[in-house]
mmCIF file of C-alpha atoms in Angstrom:
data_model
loop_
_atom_site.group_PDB
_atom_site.id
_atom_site.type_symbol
_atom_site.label_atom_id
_atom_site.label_comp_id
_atom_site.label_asym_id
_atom_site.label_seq_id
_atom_site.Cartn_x
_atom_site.Cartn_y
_atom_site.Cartn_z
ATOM 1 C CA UNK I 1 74.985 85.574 113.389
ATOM 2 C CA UNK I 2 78.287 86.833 114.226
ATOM 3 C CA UNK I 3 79.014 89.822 115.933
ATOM 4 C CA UNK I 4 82.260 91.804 116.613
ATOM 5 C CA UNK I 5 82.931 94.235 118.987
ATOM 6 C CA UNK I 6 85.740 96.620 119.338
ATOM 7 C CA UNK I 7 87.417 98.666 121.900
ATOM 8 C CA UNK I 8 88.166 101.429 122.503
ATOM 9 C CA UNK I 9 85.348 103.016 120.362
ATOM 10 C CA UNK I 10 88.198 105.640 120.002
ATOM 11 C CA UNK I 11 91.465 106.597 120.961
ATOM 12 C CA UNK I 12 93.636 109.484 120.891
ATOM 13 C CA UNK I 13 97.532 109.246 121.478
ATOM 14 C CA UNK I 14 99.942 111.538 121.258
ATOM 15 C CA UNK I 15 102.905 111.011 118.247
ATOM 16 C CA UNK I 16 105.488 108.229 119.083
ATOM 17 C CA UNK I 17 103.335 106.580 121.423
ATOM 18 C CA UNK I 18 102.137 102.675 121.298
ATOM 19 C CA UNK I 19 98.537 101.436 121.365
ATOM 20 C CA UNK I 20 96.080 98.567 121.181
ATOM 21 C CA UNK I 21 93.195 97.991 119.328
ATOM 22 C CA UNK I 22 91.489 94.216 120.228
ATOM 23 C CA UNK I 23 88.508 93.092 118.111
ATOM 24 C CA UNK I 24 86.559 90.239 120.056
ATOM 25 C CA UNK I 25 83.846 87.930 118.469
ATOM 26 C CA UNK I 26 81.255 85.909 119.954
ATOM 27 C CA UNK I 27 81.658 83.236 117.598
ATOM 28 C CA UNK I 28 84.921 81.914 116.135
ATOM 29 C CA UNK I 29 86.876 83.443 113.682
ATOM 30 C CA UNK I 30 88.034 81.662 110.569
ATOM 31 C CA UNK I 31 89.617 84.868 108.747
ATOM 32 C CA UNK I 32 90.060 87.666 110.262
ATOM 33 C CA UNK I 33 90.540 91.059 108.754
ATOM 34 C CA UNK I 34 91.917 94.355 109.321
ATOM 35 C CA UNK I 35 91.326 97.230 107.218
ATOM 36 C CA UNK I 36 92.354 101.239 107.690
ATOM 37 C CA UNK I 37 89.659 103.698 106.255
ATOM 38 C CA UNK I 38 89.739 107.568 106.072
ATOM 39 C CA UNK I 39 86.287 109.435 106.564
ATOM 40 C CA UNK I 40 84.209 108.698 103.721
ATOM 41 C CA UNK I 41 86.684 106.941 101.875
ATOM 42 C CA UNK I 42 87.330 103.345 100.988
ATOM 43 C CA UNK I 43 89.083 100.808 102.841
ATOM 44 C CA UNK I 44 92.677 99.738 103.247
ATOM 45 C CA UNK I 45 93.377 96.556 103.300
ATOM 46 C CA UNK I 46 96.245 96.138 106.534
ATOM 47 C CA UNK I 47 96.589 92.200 107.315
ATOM 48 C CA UNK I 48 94.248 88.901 107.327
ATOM 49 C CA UNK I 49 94.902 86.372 110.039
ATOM 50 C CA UNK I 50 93.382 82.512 109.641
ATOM 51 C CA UNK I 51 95.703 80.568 112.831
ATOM 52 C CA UNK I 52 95.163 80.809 116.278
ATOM 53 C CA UNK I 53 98.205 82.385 117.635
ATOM 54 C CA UNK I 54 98.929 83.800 113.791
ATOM 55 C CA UNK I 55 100.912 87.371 114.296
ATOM 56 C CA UNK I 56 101.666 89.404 111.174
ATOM 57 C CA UNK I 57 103.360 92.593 111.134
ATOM 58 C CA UNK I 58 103.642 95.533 108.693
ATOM 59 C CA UNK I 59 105.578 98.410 109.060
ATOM 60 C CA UNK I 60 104.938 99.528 112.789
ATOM 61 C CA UNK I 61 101.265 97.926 112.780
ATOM 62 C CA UNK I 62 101.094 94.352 113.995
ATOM 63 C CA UNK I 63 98.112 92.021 114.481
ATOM 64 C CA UNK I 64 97.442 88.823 116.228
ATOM 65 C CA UNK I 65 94.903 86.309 116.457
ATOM 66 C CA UNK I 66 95.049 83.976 119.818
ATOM 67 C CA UNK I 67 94.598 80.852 120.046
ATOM 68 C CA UNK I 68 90.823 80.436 120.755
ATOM 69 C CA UNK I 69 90.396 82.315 117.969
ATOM 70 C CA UNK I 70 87.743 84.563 119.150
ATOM 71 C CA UNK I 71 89.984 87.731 120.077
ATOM 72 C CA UNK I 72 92.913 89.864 117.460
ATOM 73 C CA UNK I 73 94.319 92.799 118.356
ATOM 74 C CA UNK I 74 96.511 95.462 116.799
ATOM 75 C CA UNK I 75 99.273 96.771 117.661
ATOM 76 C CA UNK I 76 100.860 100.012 116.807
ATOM 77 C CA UNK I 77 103.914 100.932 117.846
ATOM 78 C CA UNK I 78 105.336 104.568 117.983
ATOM 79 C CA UNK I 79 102.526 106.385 116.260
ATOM 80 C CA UNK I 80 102.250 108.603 113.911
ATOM 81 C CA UNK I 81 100.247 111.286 112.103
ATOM 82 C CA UNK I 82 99.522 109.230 109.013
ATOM 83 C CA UNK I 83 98.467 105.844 111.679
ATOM 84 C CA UNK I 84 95.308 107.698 112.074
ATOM 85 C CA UNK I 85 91.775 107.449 110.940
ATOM 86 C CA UNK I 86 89.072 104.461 111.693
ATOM 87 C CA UNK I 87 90.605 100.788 112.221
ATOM 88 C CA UNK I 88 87.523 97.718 111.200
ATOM 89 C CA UNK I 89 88.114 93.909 112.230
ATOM 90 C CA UNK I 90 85.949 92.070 109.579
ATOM 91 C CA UNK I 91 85.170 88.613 110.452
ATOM 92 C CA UNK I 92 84.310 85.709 107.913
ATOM 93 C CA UNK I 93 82.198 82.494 108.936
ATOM 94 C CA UNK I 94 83.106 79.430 108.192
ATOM 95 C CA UNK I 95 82.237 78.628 104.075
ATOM 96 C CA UNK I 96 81.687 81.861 103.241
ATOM 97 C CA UNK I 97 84.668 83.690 103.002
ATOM 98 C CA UNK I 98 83.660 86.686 101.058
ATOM 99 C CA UNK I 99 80.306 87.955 103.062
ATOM 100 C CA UNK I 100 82.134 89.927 106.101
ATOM 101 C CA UNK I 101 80.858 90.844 109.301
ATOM 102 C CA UNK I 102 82.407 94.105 110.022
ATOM 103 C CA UNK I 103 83.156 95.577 114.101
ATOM 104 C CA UNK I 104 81.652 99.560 114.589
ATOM 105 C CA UNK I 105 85.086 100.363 114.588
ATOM 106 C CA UNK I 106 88.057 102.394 116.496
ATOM 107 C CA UNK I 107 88.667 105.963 115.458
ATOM 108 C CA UNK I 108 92.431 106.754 115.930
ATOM 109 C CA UNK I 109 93.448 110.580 116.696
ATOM 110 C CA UNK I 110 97.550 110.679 116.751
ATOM 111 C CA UNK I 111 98.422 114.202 118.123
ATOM 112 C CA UNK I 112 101.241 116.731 117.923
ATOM 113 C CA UNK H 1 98.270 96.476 89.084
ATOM 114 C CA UNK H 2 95.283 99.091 89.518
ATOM 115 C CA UNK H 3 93.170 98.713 92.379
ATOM 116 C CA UNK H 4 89.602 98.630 92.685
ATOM 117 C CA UNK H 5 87.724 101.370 90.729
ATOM 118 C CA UNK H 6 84.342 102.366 91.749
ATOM 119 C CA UNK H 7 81.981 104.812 88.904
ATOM 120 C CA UNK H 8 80.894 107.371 90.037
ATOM 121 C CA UNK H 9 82.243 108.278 92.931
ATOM 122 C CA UNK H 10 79.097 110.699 94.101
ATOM 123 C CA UNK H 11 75.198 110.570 93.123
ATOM 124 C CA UNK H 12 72.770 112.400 94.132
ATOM 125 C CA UNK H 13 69.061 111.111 93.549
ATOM 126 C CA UNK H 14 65.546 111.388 94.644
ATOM 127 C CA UNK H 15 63.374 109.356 96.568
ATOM 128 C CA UNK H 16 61.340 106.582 94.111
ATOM 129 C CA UNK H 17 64.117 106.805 91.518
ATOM 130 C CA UNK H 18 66.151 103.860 90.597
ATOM 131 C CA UNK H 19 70.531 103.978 90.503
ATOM 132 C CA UNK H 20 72.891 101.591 89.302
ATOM 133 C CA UNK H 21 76.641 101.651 90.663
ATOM 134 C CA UNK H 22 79.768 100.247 89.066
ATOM 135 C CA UNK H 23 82.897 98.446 90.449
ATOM 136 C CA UNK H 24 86.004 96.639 88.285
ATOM 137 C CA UNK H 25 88.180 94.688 90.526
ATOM 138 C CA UNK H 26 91.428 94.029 90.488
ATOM 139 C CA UNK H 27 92.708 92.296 87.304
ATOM 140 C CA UNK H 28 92.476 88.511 87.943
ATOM 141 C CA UNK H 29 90.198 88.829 90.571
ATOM 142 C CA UNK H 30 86.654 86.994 89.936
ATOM 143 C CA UNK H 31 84.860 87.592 92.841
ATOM 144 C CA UNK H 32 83.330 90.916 94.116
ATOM 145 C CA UNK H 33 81.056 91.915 96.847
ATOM 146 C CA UNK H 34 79.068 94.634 97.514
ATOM 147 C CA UNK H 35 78.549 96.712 101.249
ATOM 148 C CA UNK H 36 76.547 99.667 102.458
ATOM 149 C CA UNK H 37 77.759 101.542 105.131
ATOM 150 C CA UNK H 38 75.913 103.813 106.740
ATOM 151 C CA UNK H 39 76.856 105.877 110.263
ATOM 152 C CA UNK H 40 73.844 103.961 112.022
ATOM 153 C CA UNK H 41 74.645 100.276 111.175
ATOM 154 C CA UNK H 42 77.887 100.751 109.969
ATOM 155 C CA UNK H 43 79.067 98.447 107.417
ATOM 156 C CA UNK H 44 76.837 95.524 105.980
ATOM 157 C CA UNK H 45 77.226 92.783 103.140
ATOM 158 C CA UNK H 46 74.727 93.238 100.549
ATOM 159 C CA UNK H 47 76.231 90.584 97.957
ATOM 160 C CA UNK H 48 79.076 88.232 96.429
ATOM 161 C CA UNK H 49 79.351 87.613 92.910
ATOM 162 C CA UNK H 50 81.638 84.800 91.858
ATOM 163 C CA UNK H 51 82.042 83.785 88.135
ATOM 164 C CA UNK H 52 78.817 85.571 87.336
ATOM 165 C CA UNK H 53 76.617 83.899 89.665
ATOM 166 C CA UNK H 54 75.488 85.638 93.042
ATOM 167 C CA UNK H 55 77.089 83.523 95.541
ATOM 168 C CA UNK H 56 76.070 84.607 98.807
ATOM 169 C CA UNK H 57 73.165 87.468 100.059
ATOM 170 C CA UNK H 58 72.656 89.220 102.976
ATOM 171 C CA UNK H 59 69.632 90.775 104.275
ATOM 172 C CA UNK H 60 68.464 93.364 102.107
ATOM 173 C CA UNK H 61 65.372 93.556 100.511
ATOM 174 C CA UNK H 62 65.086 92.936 96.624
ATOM 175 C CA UNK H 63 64.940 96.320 95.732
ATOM 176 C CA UNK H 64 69.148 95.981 95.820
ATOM 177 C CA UNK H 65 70.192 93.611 93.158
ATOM 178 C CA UNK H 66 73.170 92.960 91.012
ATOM 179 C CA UNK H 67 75.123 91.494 88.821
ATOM 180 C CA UNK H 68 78.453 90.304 87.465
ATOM 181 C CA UNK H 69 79.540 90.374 83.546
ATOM 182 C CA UNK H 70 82.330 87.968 82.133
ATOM 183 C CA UNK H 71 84.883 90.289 82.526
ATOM 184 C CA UNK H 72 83.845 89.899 86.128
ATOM 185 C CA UNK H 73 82.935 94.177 86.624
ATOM 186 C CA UNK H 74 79.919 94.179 88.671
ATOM 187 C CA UNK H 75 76.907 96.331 89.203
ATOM 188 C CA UNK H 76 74.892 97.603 91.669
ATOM 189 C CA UNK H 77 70.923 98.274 91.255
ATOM 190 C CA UNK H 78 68.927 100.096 93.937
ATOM 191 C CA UNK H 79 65.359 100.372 92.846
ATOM 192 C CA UNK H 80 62.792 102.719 94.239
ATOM 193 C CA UNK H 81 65.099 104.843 96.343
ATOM 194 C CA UNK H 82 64.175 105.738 99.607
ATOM 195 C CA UNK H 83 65.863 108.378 102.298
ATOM 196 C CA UNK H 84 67.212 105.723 103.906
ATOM 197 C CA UNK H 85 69.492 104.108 101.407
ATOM 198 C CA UNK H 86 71.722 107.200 101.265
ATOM 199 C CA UNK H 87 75.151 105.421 102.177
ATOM 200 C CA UNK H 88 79.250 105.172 100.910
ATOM 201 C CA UNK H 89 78.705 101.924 99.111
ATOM 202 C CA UNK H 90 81.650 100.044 98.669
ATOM 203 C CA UNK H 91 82.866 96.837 96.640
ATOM 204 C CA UNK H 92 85.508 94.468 97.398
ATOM 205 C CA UNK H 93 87.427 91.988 94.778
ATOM 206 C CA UNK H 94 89.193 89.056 96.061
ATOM 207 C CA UNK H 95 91.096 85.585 94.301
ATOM 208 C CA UNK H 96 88.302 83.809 95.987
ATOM 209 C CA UNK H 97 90.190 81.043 94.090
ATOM 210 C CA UNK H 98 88.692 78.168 95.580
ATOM 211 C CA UNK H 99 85.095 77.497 97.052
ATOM 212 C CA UNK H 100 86.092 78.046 100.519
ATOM 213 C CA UNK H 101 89.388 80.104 100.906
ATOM 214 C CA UNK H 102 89.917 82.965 102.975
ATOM 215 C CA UNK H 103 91.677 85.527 100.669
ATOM 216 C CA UNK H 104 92.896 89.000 100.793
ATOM 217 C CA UNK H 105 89.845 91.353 100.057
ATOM 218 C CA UNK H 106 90.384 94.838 98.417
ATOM 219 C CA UNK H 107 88.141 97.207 98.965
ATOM 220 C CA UNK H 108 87.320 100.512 96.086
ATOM 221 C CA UNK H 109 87.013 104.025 97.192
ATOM 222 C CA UNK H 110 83.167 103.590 97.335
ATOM 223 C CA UNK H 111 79.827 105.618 95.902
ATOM 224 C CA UNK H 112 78.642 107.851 98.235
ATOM 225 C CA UNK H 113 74.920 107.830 97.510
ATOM 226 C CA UNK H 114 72.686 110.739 98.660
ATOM 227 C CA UNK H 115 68.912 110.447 98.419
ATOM 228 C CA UNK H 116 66.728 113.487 98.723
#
């Protein structure tokens, strides 16, 4: 089964500042997915990647998927208060796009 | 367009008894799946519904079933609660358009389950 593991577990930045999230897989990924979630609540859909080397951007967030398509990170540049909460790569195999394998997850602190 | 609605939002039950969870997805969408996530294991596919028909399954045992109406709304059936299945359960709708097709998933604000 597929398995995806994120770093850092969690992060906290101070307002303006940039910072990485990378979600790495031990298989390859075919769609990759990355949602936003608030404690306890539901998740955000941010951006889906399918390409190696795909990068898609959204306000100040950014994601990329190389080209071995085993790695994406996200990008967020100049942070802000409302950036944070918990950031989850979800992976889908090949042929079953639907049934998600989810990463534990980065929690994202933006300070004052 | 409204999003993903999930009824109810909070439940509260006791061990043995038996729930049932709704989720609508996004107009025009005909597939929905179904997660638990739980602080321990995080989050983990419990089903895909497609046109009515479960699609895909992951490893629960069969005390979590489902299923889909026409309209494509979905439900969720936990039988014989134990402590354990307290969890935010959460459905996604996608296009899922074609059989293999890697499209945009939205996810509803969730259940959050609590069994005593």
């Amino acid at each position: 089964s597929q398995e995806l593991e994120q770093s850092p577990q969690s992060l906290i930045v101070q307002e303006g500042k940039n910072l990485t999230i990378n979600c790495t897989s031990s298989k390859t990924l075919y769609g990759l997915y990355w949602y936003k979630q608030k404690y306890g609540e539901g998740l955000i859909f941010l951006m889906m990647l399918q390409k190696g080397g795909e990068e898609k951007s959204h306000e100040k967030i950014t994601a990329k998927l190389d080209e071995k398509k085993q790695q994406s990170s996200l990008h967020i540049t100049a942070s802000q208060p409302s950036h944070a909460g918990i950031y989850l790569c979800g992976a889908a195999p090949a042929g079953t796009a639907s049934k998600l394998t989810f990463g534990t997850g980065t929690r994202l602190q933006v300070t004052l | 367009k409204a999003g993903v609605t999930q009824t109810p939002r909070y439940l509260i039950k006791t061990r043995g008894q038996q729930v049932t969870l709704s989720c609508s997805p996004i107009s025009g969408h005909r597939s929905v799946s179904w997660y638990q996530q739980t602080p321990g294991q995080g989050l983990q596919f419990l089903f895909e519904y497609f046109s009515e028909t479960q699609r895909n399954k992951g490893n629960f045992p069969g005390r979590f079933s489902g299923r889909q109406f026409s309209n494509s709304r979905s439900e969720m059936n936990v039988s014989t609660l134990e402590l354990g299945d307290s969890a935010l359960y959460l459905c996604a709708s996608s296009l899922r358009d074609r059989e293999i097709s890697y499209n945009e998933q939205f996810f509803g604000p969730g259940t959050r389950l609590t069994v005593l």
